[in-house]
Coordinates of C-alpha atoms in Angstrom, one line a residue:
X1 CA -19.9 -15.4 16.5
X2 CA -20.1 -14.7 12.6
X3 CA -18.6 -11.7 11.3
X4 CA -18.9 -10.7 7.8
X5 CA -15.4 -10.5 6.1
X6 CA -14.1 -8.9 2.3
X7 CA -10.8 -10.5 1.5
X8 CA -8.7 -10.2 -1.5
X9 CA -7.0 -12.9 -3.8
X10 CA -4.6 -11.7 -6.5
X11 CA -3.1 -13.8 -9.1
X12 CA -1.0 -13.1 -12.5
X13 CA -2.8 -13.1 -15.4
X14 CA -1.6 -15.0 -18.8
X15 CA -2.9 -12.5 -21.4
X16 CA -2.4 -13.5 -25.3
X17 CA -0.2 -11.2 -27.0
X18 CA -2.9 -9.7 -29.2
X19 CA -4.6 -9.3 -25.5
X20 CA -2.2 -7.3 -24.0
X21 CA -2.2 -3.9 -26.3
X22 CA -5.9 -3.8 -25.1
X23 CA -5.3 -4.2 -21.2
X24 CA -2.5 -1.4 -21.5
X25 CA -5.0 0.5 -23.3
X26 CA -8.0 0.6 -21.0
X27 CA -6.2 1.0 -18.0
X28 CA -4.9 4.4 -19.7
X29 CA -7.4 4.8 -20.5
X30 CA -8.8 4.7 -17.0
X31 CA -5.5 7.0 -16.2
X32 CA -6.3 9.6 -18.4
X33 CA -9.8 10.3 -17.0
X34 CA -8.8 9.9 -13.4
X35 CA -5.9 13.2 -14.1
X36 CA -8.7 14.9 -16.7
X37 CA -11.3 15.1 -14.1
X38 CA -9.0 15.9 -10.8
X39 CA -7.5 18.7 -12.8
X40 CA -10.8 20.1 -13.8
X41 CA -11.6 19.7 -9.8
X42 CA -8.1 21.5 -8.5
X43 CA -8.4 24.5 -11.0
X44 CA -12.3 25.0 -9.6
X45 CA -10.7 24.8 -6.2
X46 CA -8.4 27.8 -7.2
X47 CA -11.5 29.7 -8.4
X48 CA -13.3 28.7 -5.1
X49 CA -15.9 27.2 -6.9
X50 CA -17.6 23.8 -5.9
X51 CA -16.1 20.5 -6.7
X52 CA -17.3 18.3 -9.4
X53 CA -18.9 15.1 -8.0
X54 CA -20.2 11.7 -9.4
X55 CA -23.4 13.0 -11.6
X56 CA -21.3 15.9 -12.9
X57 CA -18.2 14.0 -14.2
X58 CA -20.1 11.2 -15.3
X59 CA -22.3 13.9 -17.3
X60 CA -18.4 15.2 -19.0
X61 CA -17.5 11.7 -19.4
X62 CA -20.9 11.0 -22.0
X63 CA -19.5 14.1 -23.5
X64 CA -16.0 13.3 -24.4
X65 CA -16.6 9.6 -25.6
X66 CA -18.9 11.6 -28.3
X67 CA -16.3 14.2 -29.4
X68 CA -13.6 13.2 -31.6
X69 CA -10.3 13.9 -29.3
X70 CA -11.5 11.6 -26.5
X71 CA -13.1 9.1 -28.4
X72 CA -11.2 6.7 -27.2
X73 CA -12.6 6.5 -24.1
X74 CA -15.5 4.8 -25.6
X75 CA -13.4 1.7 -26.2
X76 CA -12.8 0.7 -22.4
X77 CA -15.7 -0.8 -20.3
X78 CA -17.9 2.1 -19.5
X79 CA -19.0 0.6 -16.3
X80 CA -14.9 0.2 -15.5
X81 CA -14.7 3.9 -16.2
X82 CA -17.5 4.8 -14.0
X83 CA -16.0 3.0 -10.9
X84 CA -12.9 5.1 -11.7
X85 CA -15.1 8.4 -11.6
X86 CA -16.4 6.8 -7.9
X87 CA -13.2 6.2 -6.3
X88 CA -11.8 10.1 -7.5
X89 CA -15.4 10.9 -5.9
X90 CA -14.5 9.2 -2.1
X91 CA -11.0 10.3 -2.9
X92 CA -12.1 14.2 -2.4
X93 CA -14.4 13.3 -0.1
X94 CA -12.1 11.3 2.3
X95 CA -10.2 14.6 1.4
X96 CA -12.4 17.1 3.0
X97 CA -14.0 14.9 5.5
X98 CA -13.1 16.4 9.1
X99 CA -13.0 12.8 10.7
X100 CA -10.2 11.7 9.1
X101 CA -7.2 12.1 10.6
X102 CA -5.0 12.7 7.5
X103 CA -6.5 14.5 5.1
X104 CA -4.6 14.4 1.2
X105 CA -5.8 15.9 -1.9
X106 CA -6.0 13.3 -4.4
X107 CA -2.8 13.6 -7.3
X108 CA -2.2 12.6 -10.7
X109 CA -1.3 9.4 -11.7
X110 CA 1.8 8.4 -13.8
X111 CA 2.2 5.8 -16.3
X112 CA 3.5 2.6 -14.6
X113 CA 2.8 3.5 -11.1
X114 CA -0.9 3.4 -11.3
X115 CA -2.1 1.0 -13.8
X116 CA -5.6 -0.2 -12.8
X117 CA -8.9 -0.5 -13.5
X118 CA -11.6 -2.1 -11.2
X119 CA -14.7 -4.1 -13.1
X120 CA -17.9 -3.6 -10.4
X121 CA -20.1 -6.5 -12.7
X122 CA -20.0 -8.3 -15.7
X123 CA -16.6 -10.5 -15.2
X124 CA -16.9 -14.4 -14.6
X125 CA -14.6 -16.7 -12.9
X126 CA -14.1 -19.9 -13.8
X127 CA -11.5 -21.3 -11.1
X128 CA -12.1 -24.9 -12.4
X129 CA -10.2 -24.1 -16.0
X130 CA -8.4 -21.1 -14.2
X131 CA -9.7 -18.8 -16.0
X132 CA -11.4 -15.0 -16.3
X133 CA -14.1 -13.7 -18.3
X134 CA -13.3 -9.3 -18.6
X135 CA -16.1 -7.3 -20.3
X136 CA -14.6 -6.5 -24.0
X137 CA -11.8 -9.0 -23.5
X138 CA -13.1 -12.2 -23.1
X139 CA -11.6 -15.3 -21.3
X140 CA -7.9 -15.4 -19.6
X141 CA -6.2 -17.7 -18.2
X142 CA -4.1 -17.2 -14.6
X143 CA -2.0 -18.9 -12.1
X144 CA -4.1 -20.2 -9.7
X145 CA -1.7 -20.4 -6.4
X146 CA -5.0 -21.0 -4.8
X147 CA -8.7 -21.4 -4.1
X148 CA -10.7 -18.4 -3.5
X149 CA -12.5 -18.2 -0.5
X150 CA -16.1 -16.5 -0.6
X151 CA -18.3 -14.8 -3.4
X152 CA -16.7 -12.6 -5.5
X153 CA -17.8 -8.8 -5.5
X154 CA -15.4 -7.1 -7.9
X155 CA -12.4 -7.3 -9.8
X156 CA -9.1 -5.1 -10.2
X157 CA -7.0 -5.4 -13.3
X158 CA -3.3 -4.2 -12.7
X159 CA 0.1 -3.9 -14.3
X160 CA 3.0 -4.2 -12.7
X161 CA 6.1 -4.3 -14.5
X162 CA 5.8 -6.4 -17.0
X163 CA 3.1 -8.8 -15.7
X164 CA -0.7 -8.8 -15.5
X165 CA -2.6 -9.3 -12.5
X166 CA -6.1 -9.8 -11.0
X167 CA -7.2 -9.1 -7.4
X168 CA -10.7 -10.5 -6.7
X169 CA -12.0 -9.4 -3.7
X170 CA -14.8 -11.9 -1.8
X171 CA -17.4 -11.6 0.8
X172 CA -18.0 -14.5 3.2
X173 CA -19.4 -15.2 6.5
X174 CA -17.2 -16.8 8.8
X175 CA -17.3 -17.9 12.4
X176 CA -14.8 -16.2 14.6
X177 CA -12.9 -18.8 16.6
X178 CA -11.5 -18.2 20.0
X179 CA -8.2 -17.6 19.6
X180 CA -5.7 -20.2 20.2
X181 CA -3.1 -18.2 22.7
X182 CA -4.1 -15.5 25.8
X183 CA -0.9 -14.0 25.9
X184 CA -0.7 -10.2 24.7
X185 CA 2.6 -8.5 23.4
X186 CA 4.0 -5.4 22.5
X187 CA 5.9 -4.7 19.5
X188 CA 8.5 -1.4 18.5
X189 CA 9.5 -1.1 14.9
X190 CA 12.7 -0.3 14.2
X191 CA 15.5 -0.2 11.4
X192 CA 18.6 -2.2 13.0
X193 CA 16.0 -4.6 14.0
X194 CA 12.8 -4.6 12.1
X195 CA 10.4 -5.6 15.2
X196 CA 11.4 -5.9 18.8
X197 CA 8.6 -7.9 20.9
X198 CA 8.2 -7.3 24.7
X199 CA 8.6 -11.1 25.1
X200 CA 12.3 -10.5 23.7
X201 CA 11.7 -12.1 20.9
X202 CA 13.7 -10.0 17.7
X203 CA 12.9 -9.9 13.8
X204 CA 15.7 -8.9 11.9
X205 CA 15.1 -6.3 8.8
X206 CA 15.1 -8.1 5.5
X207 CA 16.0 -4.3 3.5
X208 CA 15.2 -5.9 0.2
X209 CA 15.9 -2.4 -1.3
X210 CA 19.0 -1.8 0.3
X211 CA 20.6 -5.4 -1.1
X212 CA 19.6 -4.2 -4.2
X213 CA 20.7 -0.3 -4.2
X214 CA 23.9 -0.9 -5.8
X215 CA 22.4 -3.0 -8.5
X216 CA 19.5 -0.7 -8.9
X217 CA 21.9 2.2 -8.9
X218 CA 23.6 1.1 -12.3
X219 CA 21.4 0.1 -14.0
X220 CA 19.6 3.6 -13.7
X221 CA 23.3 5.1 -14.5
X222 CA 23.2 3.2 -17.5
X223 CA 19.5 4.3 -18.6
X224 CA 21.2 7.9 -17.9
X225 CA 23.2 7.3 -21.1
X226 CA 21.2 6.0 -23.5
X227 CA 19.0 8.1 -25.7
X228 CA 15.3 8.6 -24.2
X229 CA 12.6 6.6 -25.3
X230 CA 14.9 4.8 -27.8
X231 CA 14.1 0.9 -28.0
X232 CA 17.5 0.3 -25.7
X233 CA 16.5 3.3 -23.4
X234 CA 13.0 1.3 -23.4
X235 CA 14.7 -1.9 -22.9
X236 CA 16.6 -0.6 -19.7
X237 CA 13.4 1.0 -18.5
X238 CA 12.1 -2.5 -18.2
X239 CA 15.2 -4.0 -16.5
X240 CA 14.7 -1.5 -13.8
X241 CA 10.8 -2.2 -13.3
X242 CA 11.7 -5.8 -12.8
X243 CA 14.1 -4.5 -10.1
X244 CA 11.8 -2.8 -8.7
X245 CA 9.1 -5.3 -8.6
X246 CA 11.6 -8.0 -7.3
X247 CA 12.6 -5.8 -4.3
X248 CA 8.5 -5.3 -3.4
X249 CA 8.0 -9.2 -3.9
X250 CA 10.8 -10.0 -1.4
X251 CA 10.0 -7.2 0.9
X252 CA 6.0 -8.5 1.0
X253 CA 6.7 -12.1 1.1
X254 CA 8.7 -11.6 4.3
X255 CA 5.6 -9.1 6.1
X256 CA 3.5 -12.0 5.7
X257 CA 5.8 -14.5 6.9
X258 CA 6.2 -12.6 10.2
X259 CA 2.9 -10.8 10.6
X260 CA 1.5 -15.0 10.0
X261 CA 3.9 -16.4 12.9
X262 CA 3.1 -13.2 14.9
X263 CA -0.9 -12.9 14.5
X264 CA -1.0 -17.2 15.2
X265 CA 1.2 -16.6 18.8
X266 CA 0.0 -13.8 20.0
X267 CA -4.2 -13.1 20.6
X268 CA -3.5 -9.1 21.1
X269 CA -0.7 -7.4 19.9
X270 CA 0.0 -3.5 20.4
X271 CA 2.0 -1.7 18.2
X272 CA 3.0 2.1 17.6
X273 CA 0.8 4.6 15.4
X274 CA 3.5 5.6 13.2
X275 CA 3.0 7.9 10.4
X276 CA 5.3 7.1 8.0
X277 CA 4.6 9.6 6.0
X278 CA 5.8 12.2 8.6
X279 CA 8.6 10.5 9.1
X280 CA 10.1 9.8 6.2
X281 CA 9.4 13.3 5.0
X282 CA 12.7 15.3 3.0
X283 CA 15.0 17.5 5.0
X284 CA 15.9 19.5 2.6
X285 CA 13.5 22.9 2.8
X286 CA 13.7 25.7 1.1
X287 CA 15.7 28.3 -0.6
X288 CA 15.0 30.5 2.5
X289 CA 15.7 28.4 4.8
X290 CA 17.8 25.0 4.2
X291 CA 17.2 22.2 6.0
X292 CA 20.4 20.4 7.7
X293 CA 22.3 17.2 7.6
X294 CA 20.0 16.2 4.0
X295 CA 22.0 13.6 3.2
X296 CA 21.9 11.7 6.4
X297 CA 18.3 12.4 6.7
X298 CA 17.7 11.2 3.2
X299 CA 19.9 8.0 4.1
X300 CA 17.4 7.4 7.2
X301 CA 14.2 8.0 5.1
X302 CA 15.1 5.3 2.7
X303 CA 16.1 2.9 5.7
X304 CA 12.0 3.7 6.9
X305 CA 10.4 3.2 3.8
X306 CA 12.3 -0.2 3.1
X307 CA 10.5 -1.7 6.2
X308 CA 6.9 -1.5 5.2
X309 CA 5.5 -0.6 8.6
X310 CA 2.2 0.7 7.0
X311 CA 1.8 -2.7 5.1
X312 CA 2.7 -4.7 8.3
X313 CA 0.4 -3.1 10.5
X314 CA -2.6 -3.8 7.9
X315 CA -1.5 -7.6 7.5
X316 CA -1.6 -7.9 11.1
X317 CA -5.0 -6.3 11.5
X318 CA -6.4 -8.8 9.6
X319 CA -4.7 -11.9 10.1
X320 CA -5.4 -11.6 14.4
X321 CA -9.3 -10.6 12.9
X322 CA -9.3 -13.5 11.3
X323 CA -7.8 -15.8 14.0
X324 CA -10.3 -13.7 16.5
X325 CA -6.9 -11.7 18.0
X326 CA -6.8 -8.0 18.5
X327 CA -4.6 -5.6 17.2
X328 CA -4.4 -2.5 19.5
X329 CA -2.5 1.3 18.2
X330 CA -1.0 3.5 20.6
X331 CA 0.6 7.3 20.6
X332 CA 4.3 6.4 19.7
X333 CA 5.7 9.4 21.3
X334 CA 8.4 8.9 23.8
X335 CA 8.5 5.4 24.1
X336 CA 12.3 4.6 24.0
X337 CA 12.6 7.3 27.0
X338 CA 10.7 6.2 29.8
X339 CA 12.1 3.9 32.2
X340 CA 9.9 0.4 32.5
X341 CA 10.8 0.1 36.0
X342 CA 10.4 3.8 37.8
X343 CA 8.7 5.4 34.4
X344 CA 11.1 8.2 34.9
X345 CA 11.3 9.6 31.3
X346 CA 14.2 12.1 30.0
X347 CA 15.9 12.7 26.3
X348 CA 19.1 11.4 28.4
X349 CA 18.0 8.2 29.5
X350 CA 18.4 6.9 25.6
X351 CA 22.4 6.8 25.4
X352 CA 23.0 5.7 21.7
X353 CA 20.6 4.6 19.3
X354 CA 20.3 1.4 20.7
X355 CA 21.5 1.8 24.6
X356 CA 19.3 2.9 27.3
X357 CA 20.3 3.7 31.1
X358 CA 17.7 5.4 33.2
X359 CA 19.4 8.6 35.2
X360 CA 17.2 8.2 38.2
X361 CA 17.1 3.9 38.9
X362 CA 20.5 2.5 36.7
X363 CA 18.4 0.3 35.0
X364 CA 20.3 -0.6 31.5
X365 CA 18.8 -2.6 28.4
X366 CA 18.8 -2.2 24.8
X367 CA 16.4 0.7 23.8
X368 CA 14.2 -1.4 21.3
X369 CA 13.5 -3.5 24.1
X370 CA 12.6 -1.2 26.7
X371 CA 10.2 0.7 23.8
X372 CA 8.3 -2.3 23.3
X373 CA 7.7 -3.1 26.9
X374 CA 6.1 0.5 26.8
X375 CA 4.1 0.0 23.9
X376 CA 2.8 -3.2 25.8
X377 CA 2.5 -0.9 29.0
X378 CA 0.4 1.6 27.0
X379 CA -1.7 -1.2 25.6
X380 CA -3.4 -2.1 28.6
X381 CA -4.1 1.3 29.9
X382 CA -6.0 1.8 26.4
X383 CA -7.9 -1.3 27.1
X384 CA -8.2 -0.6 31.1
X385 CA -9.7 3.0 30.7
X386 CA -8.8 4.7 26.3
X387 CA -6.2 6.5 27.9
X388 CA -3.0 6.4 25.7

């Protein structure tokens, strides 16, 4: 069976110096319209009036890049700006759309975090001299790591840190193969151990940021001290973006080193639908009412987001699609609680954090283990009969 498939293929750029005052300034471009139009949309959502869409910010875009205090928006690729004006669009709509389970108000984007700006058309590759053509920049060169796979649809500039980068996403065709293994396994995600599998095999968290807390943590005590937006404050600004990006790096590189060995062993794999978000929420509330034990909670939320769940749950999807394997979501509620041998659940059954005795039959294992042999367990009554 063929299946039509979009992949992406990012490399880092190796923009000129001369180059590089242009990127950073059609990307902020980019920013500044993105913030300019969502705040015109939030204050007519105050006023209960009707949201701006494409037609209508496209018109106030024509408008600004004739007036004099946003004539710099002329200087950017207009069609770059336009697909900028598109995604805020889907962003409101995705918003407001009732079949989506988690709906977010789109937010303003900082300088640093959100550096991007996505050509539709008018770019060339040229993987033969590793090289890209970008409308009103010409031709750079990048690392080519590898081929790309497919024909390229668009292009997304980025900057992160201190380095350029290009993600080319590609449609191709490909024929789904049978996948190599029939087995199916369950997997619960944890902190002390970063995935537990129902087969008893164990990952161990990397926790790229916590290796790097104490590090990170003077560095920023030293930017504390220096006088903002001076060249050394600037200086030790970039020192801690580097740290940054070195802690995602690490913590990505390993995802795809366990979500490849797991998606090639396994042809279905269940895990929990966790939202991280939810989770990883603050404790600390409100002047009325103050939330308790902030600092412990605030500890544990760090620990969360230092996994990457969200980013291993999307590699797997599409690694096991690719390898024509499964990957199956079930309700994560309760899952360290039941027993796996008389399903007899109770809040007393979980010892400790990691110790679980069942009240009714004995039975004793390690908690992570018994939650994935429940996410398994849930898993095939979703495939049996949807019932989660």
């Amino acid at each position: 069976m063929k299946k039509l498939l979009r992949k992406g293929f990012l490399f880092r750029l190796k923009p000129s110096v001369d180059v590089k005052p242009r990127l950073a300034n059609y990307v902020g471009a980019g920013r500044f319209l993105w913030n300019k139009v969502l705040a015109l949309n939030l204050a007519r959502l105050e006023n209960k009036q009707s949201l701006l869409w494409y037609c209508e910010m496209s018109f106030w875009l024509t408008l600004w890049k004739k007036s004099e205090e946003y004539g710099f928006l002329k200087e950017p690729p207009s069609q770059a700006l336009q697909q900028k004006l598109r995604d805020l669009e889907k962003a409101f709509k995705d918003a407001f759309d009732k079949k989506q389970p988690l709906k977010r108000i789109p937010k303003f984007k900082r300088k640093g975090m959100s550096d991007t700006l996505r050509y539709p058309q008018g770019f060339k590759l040229d993987e033969r001299n590793r090289r890209v053509f970008l409308p009103k920049i010409g031709w750079i060169s990048y690392r080519k790591s590898r081929s790309i796979k497919g024909e390229p649809k668009n292009i997304t500039l980025s900057r992160k840190g201190k380095y350029w980068y290009i993600s080319i996403q590609t449609e191709y065709e490909k024929e789904i193969p049978l996948h190599p293994s029939n087995s199916i396994v369950g997997i619960d995600m944890g902190i002390k151990r970063f995935a537990t599998l129902s087969n008893g095999e164990v990952f161990k968290p990397l926790n790229s940021f916590a290796k790097l807390k104490a590090k990170l943590k003077r560095h920023q005590r030293r930017l504390a001290k220096k006088i903002k937006f001076s060249a050394n404050w600037k200086k030790q600004k970039r020192k801690i973006s580097s740290l940054h990006e070195h802690i995602a790096r690490a913590r990505r590189d390993y995802l795809h080193k366990v979500s490849t060995k797991i998606s090639k062993s396994h042809a279905m794999v269940v895990i929990e639908a966790l939202q991280v978000r939810n989770m990883s929420k603050s404790a600390k509330g409100s002047e009325e009412s103050p939330g308790k034990r902030v600092k412990a909670k605030s500890g544990l939320n760090r620990g969360i987001l230092d996994q990457g769940w969200g980013i291993f749950s999307s590699m797997l999807d599409y690694k096991l699609e690719e390898w024509g394997g499964q990957l199956v979501k079930v309700p994560p509620h309760h899952t360290s609680q039941i027993c796996p041998c008389c399903n007899h659940q109770a809040k007393e059954n979980r010892k400790t954090q990691s110790r679980f005795v069942c009240e009714n039959c004995g039975h004793a294992a390690n908690a992570d283990d018994v939650g994935a042999i429940n996410i398994l367990a849930r898993g095939h009554r979703v495939l049996a009969c949807g019932v989660g």
